[in-house]
Amino acid sequence: MEKQKAYIAVIVLQCSYAGMMVLSKAAMSSGMKPSVFIAYRQAFAFFSLLSFAFFFASKGSPPLTWTGLCKIFFVSSYGLALSFNLNLAGLKYISATFGTAILSIVPALVFTMAVCLRIESLDISKWHGVAKVIGTIIGLSGAMAFTFYKGPSVYHTSSTARHSFDEKPHSKHEWIKGALLAIAGQLFYAMWITMQAPLLTQYPGKLRLTILQCGLSCLSATVYAAAVERRGSSWKLRWDIDLLSIAYCGVIVTGMSYWLQAWVIEKKGPVFTAIFGPLALVIAAIFSAFFLNETLHWGSVLGCGLLVLGLYCFLWGRNREAHIKAHQGLEEAHLQTTTVISHDGKNP
């Protein structure tokens, strides 16, 4: 059972991400405003993580300066508040399955940005470098196929089978609009992920940094939501799918999943965590068909296949590169040890 804990944890993670998309889509379909949803979600996330700070306080972290606080505010505003708003705005016009599938382009986007910023190395003269480039291209092609090619339906939903959150059909123009908004949201989210490494270097303490980003993004999201939604009725929460979705996304996804993902990465590494990403797409497709009465199209199947293929190709290149670097490090250490021993052997 001890060996299976990491597998169980990563499956729970992907289930939580798939549930996030399905519940968010249900909340949008019931009339919840995306900007209000994000403001409440970040507030729930902030207060749930703040409770952990009393038990897991970061010791020895350097004090924050006003410059550092402004930097964190800017990064969290576009990486969390803006990206989530764009994603949910697009989710009004696309399916929850596509909303989950588009998450698969994040590793490719992060890789591209990291290479441009010289955070990530790329050697196209080696097979692992070529695999990363090909995986990035295939993944982006899958996103484009998912966006611009809908195709015939794989199956037809019965008109008599009505669910609580049935989807109204959207035109091709609305589908493209929603897809582009979702892609823009993932672009800003990828920028946020790319900036986490330099932020953690300057301001160590993962919990403190996460709490600050959730709190500051809640502030910017609330200001934006108050500007676009001035009616008090838009802010009322009832004991329905809206409150359930907000609490789930804020507490479970941002709170619990943050710690669970950190634990899995510590035990198995980031590649192990990312390679299970397509599982969330399969789960979301099943949940969406059952709970939201969504119809699956062949264009979605094609885009999904390309996204999964590109992701695995990209991750294979990353994994192969890590193995080569580790092997080279061992050889250098062995060579240095041999040199020291032979040098010492010549001296009495």
Short mmCIF file of C-alpha atoms in Angstrom, two decimals:
data_model
loop_
_atom_site.label_atom_id
_atom_site.label_comp_id
_atom_site.label_asym_id
_atom_site.label_seq_id
_atom_site.Cartn_x
_atom_site.Cartn_y
_atom_site.Cartn_z
CA MET A 1 0.00 0.00 0.00
CA GLU A 2 2.91 2.35 0.71
CA LYS A 3 4.09 2.06 -2.91
CA GLN A 4 0.61 2.86 -4.26
CA LYS A 5 0.12 6.11 -2.31
CA ALA A 6 1.65 8.28 -5.05
CA TYR A 7 -0.59 6.68 -7.72
CA ILE A 8 -3.70 7.13 -5.58
CA ALA A 9 -2.75 10.74 -4.84
CA VAL A 10 -2.20 11.70 -8.49
CA ILE A 11 -5.50 10.06 -9.52
CA VAL A 12 -7.29 12.06 -6.81
CA LEU A 13 -5.59 15.19 -8.16
CA GLN A 14 -6.82 14.62 -11.71
CA CYS A 15 -10.33 13.83 -10.45
CA SER A 16 -10.33 17.14 -8.57
CA TYR A 17 -9.29 19.05 -11.72
CA ALA A 18 -11.96 17.34 -13.82
CA GLY A 19 -14.56 18.05 -11.15
CA MET A 20 -13.48 21.68 -11.11
CA MET A 21 -14.26 22.08 -14.82
CA VAL A 22 -17.59 20.25 -14.62
CA LEU A 23 -18.81 22.15 -11.54
CA SER A 24 -17.60 25.48 -12.95
CA LYS A 25 -19.46 24.78 -16.18
CA ALA A 26 -22.60 23.88 -14.21
CA ALA A 27 -22.36 27.13 -12.24
CA MET A 28 -21.97 29.17 -15.44
CA SER A 29 -24.95 27.37 -16.99
CA SER A 30 -27.10 28.17 -13.95
CA GLY A 31 -26.45 31.90 -14.40
CA MET A 32 -23.46 32.54 -12.14
CA LYS A 33 -21.36 35.47 -13.39
CA PRO A 34 -17.73 34.44 -14.13
CA SER A 35 -16.19 37.53 -12.48
CA VAL A 36 -18.21 37.03 -9.28
CA PHE A 37 -17.36 33.33 -9.28
CA ILE A 38 -13.61 34.09 -9.43
CA ALA A 39 -13.82 36.70 -6.65
CA TYR A 40 -15.58 34.26 -4.33
CA ARG A 41 -13.32 31.37 -5.35
CA GLN A 42 -10.12 33.25 -4.54
CA ALA A 43 -11.61 34.41 -1.23
CA PHE A 44 -12.40 30.80 -0.27
CA ALA A 45 -8.91 29.74 -1.33
CA PHE A 46 -7.25 32.54 0.65
CA PHE A 47 -9.05 31.80 3.93
CA SER A 48 -8.66 28.02 3.58
CA LEU A 49 -4.90 28.35 3.03
CA LEU A 50 -4.61 30.96 5.76
CA SER A 51 -5.77 28.38 8.27
CA PHE A 52 -2.79 26.20 7.32
CA ALA A 53 -0.38 29.05 8.02
CA PHE A 54 -0.83 28.61 11.78
CA PHE A 55 0.43 25.01 11.55
CA PHE A 56 2.96 25.24 8.71
CA ALA A 57 4.38 28.72 9.12
CA SER A 58 7.50 29.43 7.06
CA LYS A 59 10.44 30.10 9.36
CA GLY A 60 13.43 32.18 8.36
CA SER A 61 11.72 33.75 5.32
CA PRO A 62 13.07 37.20 4.47
CA PRO A 63 10.70 40.16 4.98
CA LEU A 64 8.81 41.44 1.96
CA THR A 65 9.58 44.85 0.52
CA TRP A 66 7.05 47.10 -1.18
CA THR A 67 8.72 46.33 -4.51
CA GLY A 68 8.37 42.61 -3.89
CA LEU A 69 4.73 42.99 -2.84
CA CYS A 70 3.94 44.97 -6.00
CA LYS A 71 5.66 42.30 -8.10
CA ILE A 72 3.63 39.51 -6.47
CA PHE A 73 0.43 41.56 -6.92
CA PHE A 74 1.12 42.02 -10.64
CA VAL A 75 1.98 38.36 -11.23
CA SER A 76 -1.02 37.05 -9.25
CA SER A 77 -3.40 39.52 -10.94
CA TYR A 78 -2.70 38.35 -14.48
CA GLY A 79 -1.80 34.76 -13.59
CA LEU A 80 -4.77 33.98 -11.35
CA ALA A 81 -7.46 36.66 -11.53
CA LEU A 82 -7.19 37.45 -15.26
CA SER A 83 -6.50 33.89 -16.46
CA PHE A 84 -9.39 32.45 -14.42
CA ASN A 85 -11.77 35.15 -15.67
CA LEU A 86 -10.82 34.49 -19.29
CA ASN A 87 -11.14 30.74 -18.81
CA LEU A 88 -14.61 30.97 -17.26
CA ALA A 89 -15.75 33.53 -19.82
CA GLY A 90 -14.81 31.04 -22.51
CA LEU A 91 -16.42 28.16 -20.62
CA LYS A 92 -19.82 29.76 -21.29
CA TYR A 93 -19.47 28.85 -24.99
CA ILE A 94 -17.52 25.57 -24.90
CA SER A 95 -17.89 22.21 -23.21
CA ALA A 96 -16.33 21.22 -19.90
CA THR A 97 -14.47 18.50 -21.81
CA PHE A 98 -12.74 21.09 -23.99
CA GLY A 99 -12.09 23.27 -20.95
CA THR A 100 -10.19 20.36 -19.41
CA ALA A 101 -8.43 19.42 -22.65
CA ILE A 102 -7.07 22.92 -23.12
CA LEU A 103 -5.16 22.50 -19.85
CA SER A 104 -2.88 20.10 -21.74
CA ILE A 105 -1.27 22.96 -23.67
CA VAL A 106 0.07 24.54 -20.47
CA PRO A 107 3.27 22.37 -20.29
CA ALA A 108 4.10 23.26 -23.91
CA LEU A 109 3.45 26.96 -23.32
CA VAL A 110 5.54 26.96 -20.14
CA PHE A 111 8.37 25.19 -21.98
CA THR A 112 8.31 27.74 -24.82
CA MET A 113 8.35 30.69 -22.42
CA ALA A 114 11.08 29.13 -20.28
CA VAL A 115 13.27 28.61 -23.35
CA CYS A 116 12.74 32.22 -24.48
CA LEU A 117 13.62 33.47 -20.98
CA ARG A 118 16.64 31.10 -20.82
CA ILE A 119 15.18 29.31 -17.81
CA GLU A 120 14.99 26.04 -19.77
CA SER A 121 17.71 24.64 -22.01
CA LEU A 122 17.00 23.27 -25.50
CA ASP A 123 19.41 21.24 -27.60
CA ILE A 124 17.81 20.46 -30.97
CA SER A 125 20.89 18.45 -32.00
CA LYS A 126 19.78 15.70 -29.58
CA TRP A 127 16.74 13.44 -29.84
CA HIS A 128 15.30 14.61 -26.53
CA GLY A 129 15.43 18.25 -27.72
CA VAL A 130 13.68 17.33 -30.99
CA ALA A 131 11.03 15.39 -29.03
CA LYS A 132 10.25 18.44 -26.89
CA VAL A 133 9.85 20.66 -29.97
CA ILE A 134 7.70 18.10 -31.81
CA GLY A 135 5.57 17.55 -28.71
CA THR A 136 4.99 21.29 -28.39
CA ILE A 137 3.93 21.58 -32.04
CA ILE A 138 1.62 18.53 -31.86
CA GLY A 139 0.03 19.79 -28.64
CA LEU A 140 -0.69 23.22 -30.10
CA SER A 141 -2.05 21.54 -33.27
CA GLY A 142 -4.42 19.54 -31.08
CA ALA A 143 -5.64 22.73 -29.44
CA MET A 144 -6.26 24.26 -32.86
CA ALA A 145 -8.12 21.14 -34.05
CA PHE A 146 -10.22 21.23 -30.90
CA THR A 147 -10.99 24.88 -31.54
CA PHE A 148 -11.72 25.14 -35.25
CA TYR A 149 -12.94 21.65 -36.17
CA LYS A 150 -16.05 20.33 -34.48
CA GLY A 151 -17.08 17.58 -36.88
CA PRO A 152 -20.01 15.16 -36.58
CA SER A 153 -21.10 13.91 -33.19
CA VAL A 154 -19.76 10.61 -31.90
CA TYR A 155 -23.17 9.81 -30.43
CA HIS A 156 -26.54 11.52 -30.16
CA THR A 157 -28.03 12.30 -26.79
CA SER A 158 -31.60 11.30 -26.30
CA SER A 159 -34.06 14.18 -26.28
CA THR A 160 -35.98 12.48 -23.49
CA ALA A 161 -32.93 12.21 -21.24
CA ARG A 162 -32.98 15.56 -19.49
CA HIS A 163 -30.54 16.52 -16.78
CA SER A 164 -30.42 19.36 -14.30
CA PHE A 165 -27.79 21.28 -16.29
CA ASP A 166 -28.55 20.51 -19.95
CA GLU A 167 -26.38 22.39 -22.40
CA LYS A 168 -27.91 24.67 -24.98
CA PRO A 169 -26.26 24.37 -28.40
CA HIS A 170 -23.78 27.06 -29.37
CA SER A 171 -22.99 28.32 -32.84
CA LYS A 172 -19.60 27.81 -34.48
CA HIS A 173 -18.81 31.49 -33.92
CA GLU A 174 -19.54 31.17 -30.19
CA TRP A 175 -17.48 27.97 -29.99
CA ILE A 176 -14.45 29.66 -31.58
CA LYS A 177 -14.91 32.71 -29.33
CA GLY A 178 -15.04 30.53 -26.22
CA ALA A 179 -12.04 28.46 -27.33
CA LEU A 180 -9.90 31.54 -27.98
CA LEU A 181 -10.83 32.99 -24.59
CA ALA A 182 -9.89 29.70 -22.90
CA ILE A 183 -6.57 29.55 -24.77
CA ALA A 184 -5.82 33.15 -23.76
CA GLY A 185 -6.58 32.19 -20.17
CA GLN A 186 -4.14 29.28 -20.31
CA LEU A 187 -1.53 31.57 -21.89
CA PHE A 188 -1.64 33.91 -18.88
CA TYR A 189 -1.72 30.92 -16.53
CA ALA A 190 1.40 29.51 -18.21
CA MET A 191 3.09 32.91 -17.75
CA TRP A 192 2.20 32.71 -14.05
CA ILE A 193 3.68 29.21 -13.70
CA THR A 194 6.87 30.30 -15.50
CA MET A 195 7.31 33.18 -13.05
CA GLN A 196 6.95 30.96 -9.97
CA ALA A 197 10.56 29.72 -10.10
CA PRO A 198 12.16 33.21 -9.98
CA LEU A 199 9.60 34.32 -7.37
CA LEU A 200 10.42 31.38 -5.11
CA THR A 201 14.12 32.12 -5.53
CA GLN A 202 13.64 35.71 -4.37
CA TYR A 203 10.94 35.01 -1.78
CA PRO A 204 11.28 31.46 -0.40
CA GLY A 205 8.40 29.93 1.50
CA LYS A 206 5.84 28.22 -0.75
CA LEU A 207 2.94 28.54 1.66
CA ARG A 208 3.47 32.25 2.33
CA LEU A 209 3.87 33.02 -1.37
CA THR A 210 0.72 31.06 -2.26
CA ILE A 211 -1.34 32.77 0.45
CA LEU A 212 -0.13 36.19 -0.73
CA GLN A 213 -0.97 35.40 -4.35
CA CYS A 214 -4.43 34.09 -3.45
CA GLY A 215 -5.14 37.16 -1.29
CA LEU A 216 -3.86 39.71 -3.81
CA SER A 217 -5.61 38.00 -6.73
CA CYS A 218 -8.80 37.99 -4.65
CA LEU A 219 -8.41 41.77 -4.23
CA SER A 220 -7.95 42.43 -7.95
CA ALA A 221 -10.70 39.95 -8.92
CA THR A 222 -13.14 41.58 -6.47
CA VAL A 223 -12.41 45.09 -7.80
CA TYR A 224 -12.98 43.90 -11.38
CA ALA A 225 -16.15 41.99 -10.48
CA ALA A 226 -17.54 45.00 -8.60
CA ALA A 227 -16.91 47.18 -11.66
CA VAL A 228 -18.69 44.90 -14.15
CA GLU A 229 -21.39 43.43 -11.87
CA ARG A 230 -22.98 46.23 -9.87
CA ARG A 231 -26.29 44.49 -9.21
CA GLY A 232 -26.53 43.06 -5.71
CA SER A 233 -28.46 40.03 -6.98
CA SER A 234 -25.37 38.85 -8.89
CA TRP A 235 -23.48 38.54 -5.58
CA LYS A 236 -26.08 36.57 -3.65
CA LEU A 237 -25.08 33.01 -2.76
CA ARG A 238 -27.70 30.33 -2.22
CA TRP A 239 -27.45 26.73 -1.16
CA ASP A 240 -27.23 25.45 -4.72
CA ILE A 241 -24.67 24.47 -7.35
CA ASP A 242 -23.11 27.97 -7.26
CA LEU A 243 -22.01 27.72 -3.61
CA LEU A 244 -20.93 24.10 -4.07
CA SER A 245 -18.79 25.01 -7.10
CA ILE A 246 -17.15 27.99 -5.37
CA ALA A 247 -16.39 26.05 -2.20
CA TYR A 248 -15.06 23.08 -4.17
CA CYS A 249 -12.80 25.15 -6.43
CA GLY A 250 -11.54 27.35 -3.61
CA VAL A 251 -11.06 24.85 -0.79
CA ILE A 252 -10.51 21.50 -2.51
CA VAL A 253 -8.73 22.45 -5.75
CA THR A 254 -6.65 25.37 -4.48
CA GLY A 255 -6.30 24.25 -0.87
CA MET A 256 -6.07 20.46 -0.69
CA SER A 257 -4.70 19.86 -4.19
CA TYR A 258 -1.85 22.35 -3.60
CA TRP A 259 -0.47 20.26 -0.74
CA LEU A 260 -1.22 16.95 -2.44
CA GLN A 261 0.58 18.01 -5.62
CA ALA A 262 3.59 19.26 -3.65
CA TRP A 263 3.77 15.89 -1.86
CA VAL A 264 3.59 13.91 -5.14
CA ILE A 265 6.29 16.06 -6.77
CA GLU A 266 8.50 15.59 -3.71
CA LYS A 267 8.05 11.80 -3.84
CA LYS A 268 8.00 11.11 -7.59
CA GLY A 269 9.02 14.30 -9.38
CA PRO A 270 7.14 16.71 -11.65
CA VAL A 271 7.21 14.41 -14.72
CA PHE A 272 5.29 11.71 -12.84
CA THR A 273 2.65 14.27 -11.87
CA ALA A 274 2.28 15.79 -15.35
CA ILE A 275 2.14 12.48 -17.21
CA PHE A 276 -1.25 11.73 -15.62
CA GLY A 277 -2.70 14.99 -16.97
CA PRO A 278 -4.79 13.41 -19.78
CA LEU A 279 -6.63 11.35 -17.15
CA ALA A 280 -8.51 14.52 -16.13
CA LEU A 281 -9.70 14.90 -19.75
CA VAL A 282 -11.18 11.37 -19.80
CA ILE A 283 -12.87 11.89 -16.43
CA ALA A 284 -14.26 15.28 -17.49
CA ALA A 285 -15.66 13.78 -20.72
CA ILE A 286 -17.46 11.06 -18.75
CA PHE A 287 -18.79 13.49 -16.13
CA SER A 288 -19.88 16.01 -18.78
CA ALA A 289 -21.77 13.43 -20.81
CA PHE A 290 -23.53 12.10 -17.72
CA PHE A 291 -24.24 15.28 -15.70
CA LEU A 292 -24.26 18.06 -18.33
CA ASN A 293 -25.73 16.09 -21.26
CA GLU A 294 -22.88 17.21 -23.53
CA THR A 295 -22.40 15.67 -26.95
CA LEU A 296 -18.93 14.48 -27.91
CA HIS A 297 -17.79 15.38 -31.45
CA TRP A 298 -15.13 13.78 -33.63
CA GLY A 299 -13.23 17.07 -33.76
CA SER A 300 -12.93 16.91 -30.00
CA VAL A 301 -11.68 13.31 -30.24
CA LEU A 302 -9.05 14.32 -32.82
CA GLY A 303 -7.92 17.32 -30.79
CA CYS A 304 -7.83 15.23 -27.63
CA GLY A 305 -5.66 12.58 -29.32
CA LEU A 306 -3.20 15.19 -30.59
CA LEU A 307 -3.04 16.88 -27.20
CA VAL A 308 -2.29 13.59 -25.43
CA LEU A 309 0.27 12.57 -28.08
CA GLY A 310 2.03 15.93 -27.91
CA LEU A 311 2.05 15.88 -24.12
CA TYR A 312 3.61 12.43 -23.90
CA CYS A 313 6.16 13.24 -26.61
CA PHE A 314 7.12 16.41 -24.76
CA LEU A 315 7.36 14.63 -21.40
CA TRP A 316 9.43 11.81 -22.91
CA GLY A 317 11.94 14.40 -24.13
CA ARG A 318 12.06 16.06 -20.69
CA ASN A 319 12.46 12.73 -18.93
CA ARG A 320 15.19 11.57 -21.34
CA GLU A 321 17.05 14.86 -20.92
CA ALA A 322 16.91 14.53 -17.11
CA HIS A 323 18.31 10.98 -17.30
CA ILE A 324 21.18 12.08 -19.56
CA LYS A 325 22.07 14.99 -17.26
CA ALA A 326 21.96 12.74 -14.20
CA HIS A 327 24.17 10.16 -15.94
CA GLN A 328 26.65 12.85 -16.99
CA GLY A 329 26.73 14.16 -13.42
CA LEU A 330 27.53 10.68 -12.07
CA GLU A 331 30.29 10.22 -14.66
CA GLU A 332 31.85 13.59 -13.76
CA ALA A 333 31.69 12.77 -10.05
CA HIS A 334 33.26 9.35 -10.70
CA LEU A 335 36.01 10.94 -12.83
CA GLN A 336 36.80 13.50 -10.14
CA THR A 337 36.96 10.77 -7.48
CA THR A 338 39.28 8.64 -9.65
CA THR A 339 41.55 11.65 -10.29
CA VAL A 340 41.79 12.44 -6.58
CA ILE A 341 42.61 8.80 -5.68
CA SER A 342 45.27 8.49 -8.38
CA HIS A 343 46.78 11.82 -7.33
CA ASP A 344 46.89 10.75 -3.70
CA GLY A 345 48.46 7.43 -4.67
CA LYS A 346 51.50 9.19 -6.15
CA ASN A 347 52.19 10.99 -2.87
CA PRO A 348 53.54 9.03 0.10
#
